[in-house]
Amino acid sequence: DQQVKQNSPSLSVQEGRISILNCDYTNSMFDYFLWYKKYPAEGPTFLISISSIKDKNEDGRFTVFLNKSAKHLSLHIVPSQPGDSAVYFCAASVEGGSEKLVFGKGTKLTVNP
Amino acid sequence: DSGVTQTPKHLITATGQRVTLRCSPRSGDLSVYWYQQSLDQGLQFLIQYYNGEERAKGNILERFSAQQFPDLHSELNLSSLELGDSALYFCASSHDNYGYTFGSGTRLTVV
C-alpha cells in the first residue's frame, strides 16, 4: 500500500518555463512533507519542506504548495533550468515523531535547453 | 560531500553469497536509516537505528540484518543473495525527524 504517490514517472519542460511536480498521500497522520532531488550516481539531497500548518513555502525558484483537504502537494520550479533535470522524490512523515520518512517512487524531470 | 559515507560504492557478487554494506553517519547524527531503491521503484525503507538500538523496521527481508555500533556507524548485512536483491542501497542519517542526509549509495549487482 503506497502511502505517498507520485503518479507521473516523468516530466519534460522547456528551459525558462514552469515545472510542476505532483504528489498525493493517503495517510492523514502525515503532517510534514519534503521534496528531495536525486542526480544519477548520487544520493537524494533535500530540496524544500513544508509543515501542515502552512499551505505554501517558497525558497528561491522552488515553491511547495500543500492542499490538506485533497491530501495533495506540488512542487513548482520557476524558471526551470537544465541543471534541474533530476529525479524528484516526495516524502512525508509525522512531525516530531519517530517514524521514518515515506517516499514516493519519484518523477524524472527533464528540462530541455 | 553530504557527510554520510557509504562503502563500497559498487559491489558485484554471486547468488547465494553474503555481503556487508557500511555507513558512517554525519557527525552528530544519532539516527541511521537504510533504504533500497530497485529499478522503477521508489526508496523502500528497510530499517532505522537510533543510538545503537533498532527504532523501526520496514520491508526488510529475513535474509537481511543490520546493526549500529557504539561509534554510530552502521552495517547492513545481506545474505543468501538472489538476483532480485540487485539494487541501490542508501544510508541516511538525521539529527531529528525533519529530514535526512543521504549517502551516495552502494550499487549491488548480484549475478
PDB file of C-alpha atoms in Angstrom:
ATOM      1  CA  ASP A   1       0.000   0.000   0.000  1.00  0.00           C
ATOM      2  CA  GLN A   2       1.680   3.158  -1.185  1.00  0.00           C
ATOM      3  CA  GLN A   3       1.030   5.977   1.209  1.00  0.00           C
ATOM      4  CA  VAL A   4       2.842   8.539  -0.930  1.00  0.00           C
ATOM      5  CA  LYS A   5       2.171   8.526  -4.645  1.00  0.00           C
ATOM      6  CA  GLN A   6       3.816  10.324  -7.494  1.00  0.00           C
ATOM      7  CA  ASN A   7       1.706   9.345 -10.457  1.00  0.00           C
ATOM      8  CA  SER A   8       3.856  10.888 -13.157  1.00  0.00           C
ATOM      9  CA  PRO A   9       7.045   8.892 -13.712  1.00  0.00           C
ATOM     10  CA  SER A  10       8.445  11.605 -15.953  1.00  0.00           C
ATOM     11  CA  LEU A  11       8.006  15.221 -16.967  1.00  0.00           C
ATOM     12  CA  SER A  12       9.634  17.216 -19.732  1.00  0.00           C
ATOM     13  CA  VAL A  13       9.619  21.031 -19.877  1.00  0.00           C
ATOM     14  CA  GLN A  14      11.399  23.771 -21.765  1.00  0.00           C
ATOM     15  CA  GLU A  15      14.061  25.876 -20.122  1.00  0.00           C
ATOM     16  CA  GLY A  16      12.558  29.006 -18.611  1.00  0.00           C
ATOM     17  CA  ARG A  17       9.080  27.539 -18.225  1.00  0.00           C
ATOM     18  CA  ILE A  18       7.425  26.303 -15.049  1.00  0.00           C
ATOM     19  CA  SER A  19       7.825  22.713 -13.860  1.00  0.00           C
ATOM     20  CA  ILE A  20       5.045  21.337 -11.682  1.00  0.00           C
ATOM     21  CA  LEU A  21       5.597  18.041  -9.905  1.00  0.00           C
ATOM     22  CA  ASN A  22       2.703  16.472  -8.066  1.00  0.00           C
ATOM     23  CA  CYS A  23       2.387  14.198  -5.066  1.00  0.00           C
ATOM     24  CA  ASP A  24      -0.596  12.632  -3.308  1.00  0.00           C
ATOM     25  CA  TYR A  25      -0.724  10.967   0.073  1.00  0.00           C
ATOM     26  CA  THR A  26      -3.242   8.756   1.792  1.00  0.00           C
ATOM     27  CA  ASN A  27      -2.201   8.786   5.436  1.00  0.00           C
ATOM     28  CA  SER A  28      -3.972  11.637   7.224  1.00  0.00           C
ATOM     29  CA  MET A  29      -1.446  11.407  10.062  1.00  0.00           C
ATOM     30  CA  PHE A  30       1.286  12.849   7.848  1.00  0.00           C
ATOM     31  CA  ASP A  31       1.936  16.448   8.751  1.00  0.00           C
ATOM     32  CA  TYR A  32       5.400  17.149   7.408  1.00  0.00           C
ATOM     33  CA  PHE A  33       6.350  16.905   3.760  1.00  0.00           C
ATOM     34  CA  LEU A  34       9.636  17.126   1.943  1.00  0.00           C
ATOM     35  CA  TRP A  35      10.989  17.107  -1.577  1.00  0.00           C
ATOM     36  CA  TYR A  36      14.322  15.545  -2.451  1.00  0.00           C
ATOM     37  CA  LYS A  37      16.263  15.806  -5.680  1.00  0.00           C
ATOM     38  CA  LYS A  38      18.430  12.995  -6.967  1.00  0.00           C
ATOM     39  CA  TYR A  39      21.066  13.086  -9.707  1.00  0.00           C
ATOM     40  CA  PRO A  40      22.363   9.833 -11.215  1.00  0.00           C
ATOM     41  CA  ALA A  41      25.042   8.120  -9.126  1.00  0.00           C
ATOM     42  CA  GLU A  42      24.343  10.385  -6.160  1.00  0.00           C
ATOM     43  CA  GLY A  43      22.169  10.129  -3.083  1.00  0.00           C
ATOM     44  CA  PRO A  44      18.984  12.181  -2.768  1.00  0.00           C
ATOM     45  CA  THR A  45      19.505  15.708  -1.485  1.00  0.00           C
ATOM     46  CA  PHE A  46      16.992  17.742   0.487  1.00  0.00           C
ATOM     47  CA  LEU A  47      15.301  20.477  -1.515  1.00  0.00           C
ATOM     48  CA  ILE A  48      12.392  22.010   0.380  1.00  0.00           C
ATOM     49  CA  SER A  49       9.856  21.088   3.037  1.00  0.00           C
ATOM     50  CA  ILE A  50       6.502  22.208   4.376  1.00  0.00           C
ATOM     51  CA  SER A  51       4.647  21.677   7.603  1.00  0.00           C
ATOM     52  CA  SER A  52       0.926  21.038   7.567  1.00  0.00           C
ATOM     53  CA  ILE A  53       0.273  24.326   9.370  1.00  0.00           C
ATOM     54  CA  LYS A  54       1.248  26.089   6.150  1.00  0.00           C
ATOM     55  CA  ASP A  55      -0.113  25.858   2.637  1.00  0.00           C
ATOM     56  CA  LYS A  56       2.896  27.338   0.874  1.00  0.00           C
ATOM     57  CA  ASN A  57       6.625  27.507   1.339  1.00  0.00           C
ATOM     58  CA  GLU A  58       8.975  29.279  -1.009  1.00  0.00           C
ATOM     59  CA  ASP A  59      12.728  29.080  -1.423  1.00  0.00           C
ATOM     60  CA  GLY A  60      14.117  30.909  -4.410  1.00  0.00           C
ATOM     61  CA  ARG A  61      12.891  29.261  -7.587  1.00  0.00           C
ATOM     62  CA  PHE A  62      11.218  26.443  -5.641  1.00  0.00           C
ATOM     63  CA  THR A  63       7.755  26.623  -4.101  1.00  0.00           C
ATOM     64  CA  VAL A  64       5.849  23.820  -2.452  1.00  0.00           C
ATOM     65  CA  PHE A  65       2.084  24.008  -2.135  1.00  0.00           C
ATOM     66  CA  LEU A  66       0.072  21.858   0.256  1.00  0.00           C
ATOM     67  CA  ASN A  67      -3.655  21.143  -0.023  1.00  0.00           C
ATOM     68  CA  LYS A  68      -4.509  19.185   3.101  1.00  0.00           C
ATOM     69  CA  SER A  69      -8.137  18.611   2.233  1.00  0.00           C
ATOM     70  CA  ALA A  70      -7.120  16.981  -1.034  1.00  0.00           C
ATOM     71  CA  LYS A  71      -4.075  15.315   0.505  1.00  0.00           C
ATOM     72  CA  HIS A  72      -2.043  16.743  -2.327  1.00  0.00           C
ATOM     73  CA  LEU A  73       1.165  18.681  -2.611  1.00  0.00           C
ATOM     74  CA  SER A  74       3.045  20.069  -5.539  1.00  0.00           C
ATOM     75  CA  LEU A  75       6.486  21.438  -6.249  1.00  0.00           C
ATOM     76  CA  HIS A  76       6.785  24.385  -8.611  1.00  0.00           C
ATOM     77  CA  ILE A  77      10.099  25.307 -10.193  1.00  0.00           C
ATOM     78  CA  VAL A  78      10.195  28.684 -11.884  1.00  0.00           C
ATOM     79  CA  PRO A  79      12.040  29.274 -14.103  1.00  0.00           C
ATOM     80  CA  SER A  80      13.200  25.757 -14.899  1.00  0.00           C
ATOM     81  CA  GLN A  81      16.863  25.308 -15.759  1.00  0.00           C
ATOM     82  CA  PRO A  82      18.675  22.402 -17.459  1.00  0.00           C
ATOM     83  CA  GLY A  83      20.521  21.764 -14.174  1.00  0.00           C
ATOM     84  CA  ASP A  84      17.168  20.982 -12.573  1.00  0.00           C
ATOM     85  CA  SER A  85      16.992  17.784 -14.616  1.00  0.00           C
ATOM     86  CA  ALA A  86      16.895  15.043 -11.990  1.00  0.00           C
ATOM     87  CA  VAL A  87      14.555  12.643 -10.227  1.00  0.00           C
ATOM     88  CA  TYR A  88      12.386  14.351  -7.630  1.00  0.00           C
ATOM     89  CA  PHE A  89      11.071  12.397  -4.662  1.00  0.00           C
ATOM     90  CA  CYS A  90       8.194  13.467  -2.473  1.00  0.00           C
ATOM     91  CA  ALA A  91       8.354  12.285   1.146  1.00  0.00           C
ATOM     92  CA  ALA A  92       6.111  12.520   4.181  1.00  0.00           C
ATOM     93  CA  SER A  93       6.339  11.938   7.894  1.00  0.00           C
ATOM     94  CA  VAL A  94       4.690  12.644  11.197  1.00  0.00           C
ATOM     95  CA  GLU A  95       6.273  15.858  12.503  1.00  0.00           C
ATOM     96  CA  GLY A  96       8.237  15.284  15.641  1.00  0.00           C
ATOM     97  CA  GLY A  97       7.526  11.620  15.537  1.00  0.00           C
ATOM     98  CA  SER A  98       9.963   8.776  15.395  1.00  0.00           C
ATOM     99  CA  GLU A  99       8.570   7.362  12.203  1.00  0.00           C
ATOM    100  CA  LYS A 100      10.671   7.125   9.130  1.00  0.00           C
ATOM    101  CA  LEU A 101      10.111   9.195   6.017  1.00  0.00           C
ATOM    102  CA  VAL A 102       7.843   7.553   3.465  1.00  0.00           C
ATOM    103  CA  PHE A 103       8.889   8.244  -0.103  1.00  0.00           C
ATOM    104  CA  GLY A 104       7.064   8.245  -3.394  1.00  0.00           C
ATOM    105  CA  LYS A 105       8.522   6.495  -6.444  1.00  0.00           C
ATOM    106  CA  GLY A 106       9.861   9.713  -7.908  1.00  0.00           C
ATOM    107  CA  THR A 107       9.317  11.822 -11.016  1.00  0.00           C
ATOM    108  CA  LYS A 108      12.100  12.228 -13.544  1.00  0.00           C
ATOM    109  CA  LEU A 109      12.231  15.850 -14.677  1.00  0.00           C
ATOM    110  CA  THR A 110      13.964  16.751 -17.913  1.00  0.00           C
ATOM    111  CA  VAL A 111      14.483  20.420 -18.686  1.00  0.00           C
ATOM    112  CA  ASN A 112      15.308  20.939 -22.337  1.00  0.00           C
ATOM    113  CA  PRO A 113      17.527  23.862 -23.383  1.00  0.00           C
TER     114      PRO A 113
ATOM    115  CA  ASP B   1      30.164  15.629   0.215  1.00  0.00           C
ATOM    116  CA  SER B   2      26.996  15.146   2.266  1.00  0.00           C
ATOM    117  CA  GLY B   3      28.870  13.951   5.326  1.00  0.00           C
ATOM    118  CA  VAL B   4      27.310  10.487   5.136  1.00  0.00           C
ATOM    119  CA  THR B   5      29.834   7.947   3.872  1.00  0.00           C
ATOM    120  CA  GLN B   6      28.868   4.640   2.314  1.00  0.00           C
ATOM    121  CA  THR B   7      31.254   1.906   1.307  1.00  0.00           C
ATOM    122  CA  PRO B   8      31.748   0.242  -1.034  1.00  0.00           C
ATOM    123  CA  LYS B   9      30.307   2.274  -3.908  1.00  0.00           C
ATOM    124  CA  HIS B  10      29.918  -0.760  -6.114  1.00  0.00           C
ATOM    125  CA  LEU B  11      29.667  -4.445  -5.310  1.00  0.00           C
ATOM    126  CA  ILE B  12      29.297  -7.393  -7.659  1.00  0.00           C
ATOM    127  CA  THR B  13      28.696 -10.791  -6.147  1.00  0.00           C
ATOM    128  CA  ALA B  14      27.185 -14.148  -6.961  1.00  0.00           C
ATOM    129  CA  THR B  15      23.859 -15.580  -5.906  1.00  0.00           C
ATOM    130  CA  GLY B  16      23.928 -17.265  -2.528  1.00  0.00           C
ATOM    131  CA  GLN B  17      26.714 -15.072  -1.211  1.00  0.00           C
ATOM    132  CA  ARG B  18      26.732 -12.675   1.730  1.00  0.00           C
ATOM    133  CA  VAL B  19      27.803  -9.032   1.681  1.00  0.00           C
ATOM    134  CA  THR B  20      28.127  -6.225   4.189  1.00  0.00           C
ATOM    135  CA  LEU B  21      27.413  -2.605   3.376  1.00  0.00           C
ATOM    136  CA  ARG B  22      28.807   0.074   5.626  1.00  0.00           C
ATOM    137  CA  CYS B  23      27.572   3.527   6.536  1.00  0.00           C
ATOM    138  CA  SER B  24      29.149   6.298   8.590  1.00  0.00           C
ATOM    139  CA  PRO B  25      26.580   8.920   9.550  1.00  0.00           C
ATOM    140  CA  ARG B  26      27.078  12.666   9.554  1.00  0.00           C
ATOM    141  CA  SER B  27      28.813  13.907  12.674  1.00  0.00           C
ATOM    142  CA  GLY B  28      26.310  14.382  15.491  1.00  0.00           C
ATOM    143  CA  ASP B  29      23.520  12.389  13.867  1.00  0.00           C
ATOM    144  CA  LEU B  30      22.211   9.580  16.041  1.00  0.00           C
ATOM    145  CA  SER B  31      19.732   8.037  13.613  1.00  0.00           C
ATOM    146  CA  VAL B  32      20.693   5.874  10.667  1.00  0.00           C
ATOM    147  CA  TYR B  33      18.223   4.688   8.062  1.00  0.00           C
ATOM    148  CA  TRP B  34      18.664   2.130   5.317  1.00  0.00           C
ATOM    149  CA  TYR B  35      16.706   2.332   2.066  1.00  0.00           C
ATOM    150  CA  GLN B  36      16.617   0.143  -1.013  1.00  0.00           C
ATOM    151  CA  GLN B  37      15.993   1.504  -4.482  1.00  0.00           C
ATOM    152  CA  SER B  38      15.268  -1.146  -7.102  1.00  0.00           C
ATOM    153  CA  LEU B  39      14.626  -0.488 -10.771  1.00  0.00           C
ATOM    154  CA  ASP B  40      11.457   1.574 -11.255  1.00  0.00           C
ATOM    155  CA  GLN B  41      10.851   1.601  -7.528  1.00  0.00           C
ATOM    156  CA  GLY B  42      10.983   4.420  -5.091  1.00  0.00           C
ATOM    157  CA  LEU B  43      13.018   4.426  -1.953  1.00  0.00           C
ATOM    158  CA  GLN B  44      11.858   1.488   0.119  1.00  0.00           C
ATOM    159  CA  PHE B  45      12.511   1.832   3.814  1.00  0.00           C
ATOM    160  CA  LEU B  46      14.355  -1.115   5.316  1.00  0.00           C
ATOM    161  CA  ILE B  47      15.325  -0.287   8.867  1.00  0.00           C
ATOM    162  CA  GLN B  48      16.191   2.527  11.283  1.00  0.00           C
ATOM    163  CA  TYR B  49      18.623   2.618  14.157  1.00  0.00           C
ATOM    164  CA  TYR B  50      18.828   5.288  16.808  1.00  0.00           C
ATOM    165  CA  ASN B  51      21.885   5.492  19.029  1.00  0.00           C
ATOM    166  CA  GLY B  52      22.600   1.805  18.678  1.00  0.00           C
ATOM    167  CA  GLU B  53      19.074   0.482  19.024  1.00  0.00           C
ATOM    168  CA  GLU B  54      16.636  -0.626  16.375  1.00  0.00           C
ATOM    169  CA  ARG B  55      13.888   2.008  16.150  1.00  0.00           C
ATOM    170  CA  ALA B  56      11.742   0.997  13.191  1.00  0.00           C
ATOM    171  CA  LYS B  57      11.550  -1.790  10.688  1.00  0.00           C
ATOM    172  CA  GLY B  58      10.170  -1.663   7.189  1.00  0.00           C
ATOM    173  CA  ASN B  59      10.100  -4.106   4.315  1.00  0.00           C
ATOM    174  CA  ILE B  60      13.311  -5.814   5.290  1.00  0.00           C
ATOM    175  CA  LEU B  61      13.717  -9.453   4.344  1.00  0.00           C
ATOM    176  CA  GLU B  62      14.681 -12.007   6.953  1.00  0.00           C
ATOM    177  CA  ARG B  63      17.870 -12.618   4.944  1.00  0.00           C
ATOM    178  CA  PHE B  64      18.862  -9.025   5.688  1.00  0.00           C
ATOM    179  CA  SER B  65      20.027  -7.689   9.018  1.00  0.00           C
ATOM    180  CA  ALA B  66      21.593  -4.510  10.298  1.00  0.00           C
ATOM    181  CA  GLN B  67      23.250  -3.080  13.348  1.00  0.00           C
ATOM    182  CA  GLN B  68      24.567   0.210  14.632  1.00  0.00           C
ATOM    183  CA  PHE B  69      27.796   0.233  16.569  1.00  0.00           C
ATOM    184  CA  PRO B  70      28.847   2.383  19.555  1.00  0.00           C
ATOM    185  CA  ASP B  71      30.668   4.780  17.228  1.00  0.00           C
ATOM    186  CA  LEU B  72      27.300   5.130  15.418  1.00  0.00           C
ATOM    187  CA  HIS B  73      28.402   3.635  12.133  1.00  0.00           C
ATOM    188  CA  SER B  74      26.005   1.058  10.755  1.00  0.00           C
ATOM    189  CA  GLU B  75      26.281  -2.095   8.700  1.00  0.00           C
ATOM    190  CA  LEU B  76      23.657  -3.757   6.549  1.00  0.00           C
ATOM    191  CA  ASN B  77      24.215  -7.466   6.057  1.00  0.00           C
ATOM    192  CA  LEU B  78      22.622  -9.190   3.075  1.00  0.00           C
ATOM    193  CA  SER B  79      22.837 -12.963   2.913  1.00  0.00           C
ATOM    194  CA  SER B  80      21.748 -15.776   0.582  1.00  0.00           C
ATOM    195  CA  LEU B  81      21.691 -13.189  -2.138  1.00  0.00           C
ATOM    196  CA  GLU B  82      19.265 -13.505  -5.030  1.00  0.00           C
ATOM    197  CA  LEU B  83      19.213 -11.791  -8.399  1.00  0.00           C
ATOM    198  CA  GLY B  84      16.302  -9.641  -7.207  1.00  0.00           C
ATOM    199  CA  ASP B  85      18.429  -8.152  -4.461  1.00  0.00           C
ATOM    200  CA  SER B  86      20.338  -6.168  -7.073  1.00  0.00           C
ATOM    201  CA  ALA B  87      19.603  -2.549  -6.221  1.00  0.00           C
ATOM    202  CA  LEU B  88      20.948   0.695  -4.914  1.00  0.00           C
ATOM    203  CA  TYR B  89      21.175   0.723  -1.139  1.00  0.00           C
ATOM    204  CA  PHE B  90      21.151   4.103   0.512  1.00  0.00           C
ATOM    205  CA  CYS B  91      22.004   5.035   4.021  1.00  0.00           C
ATOM    206  CA  ALA B  92      20.744   8.272   5.528  1.00  0.00           C
ATOM    207  CA  SER B  93      21.308   9.921   8.867  1.00  0.00           C
ATOM    208  CA  SER B  94      19.429  12.543  10.796  1.00  0.00           C
ATOM    209  CA  HIS B  95      19.667  14.522  13.973  1.00  0.00           C
ATOM    210  CA  ASP B  96      15.918  14.827  14.280  1.00  0.00           C
ATOM    211  CA  ASN B  97      12.934  13.839  12.215  1.00  0.00           C
ATOM    212  CA  TYR B  98      12.923  16.898   9.998  1.00  0.00           C
ATOM    213  CA  GLY B  99      14.891  15.496   7.131  1.00  0.00           C
ATOM    214  CA  TYR B 100      17.634  13.139   6.234  1.00  0.00           C
ATOM    215  CA  THR B 101      21.071  13.465   4.748  1.00  0.00           C
ATOM    216  CA  PHE B 102      21.739  10.663   2.328  1.00  0.00           C
ATOM    217  CA  GLY B 103      24.958   8.979   1.355  1.00  0.00           C
ATOM    218  CA  SER B 104      25.775   8.361  -2.280  1.00  0.00           C
ATOM    219  CA  GLY B 105      24.700   4.743  -2.073  1.00  0.00           C
ATOM    220  CA  THR B 106      26.088   1.292  -2.742  1.00  0.00           C
ATOM    221  CA  ARG B 107      25.179  -0.293  -6.031  1.00  0.00           C
ATOM    222  CA  LEU B 108      24.823  -4.028  -5.514  1.00  0.00           C
ATOM    223  CA  THR B 109      24.776  -6.335  -8.510  1.00  0.00           C
ATOM    224  CA  VAL B 110      24.028  -9.998  -7.947  1.00  0.00           C
ATOM    225  CA  VAL B 111      24.989 -12.250 -10.852  1.00  0.00           C
TER     226      VAL B 111
END
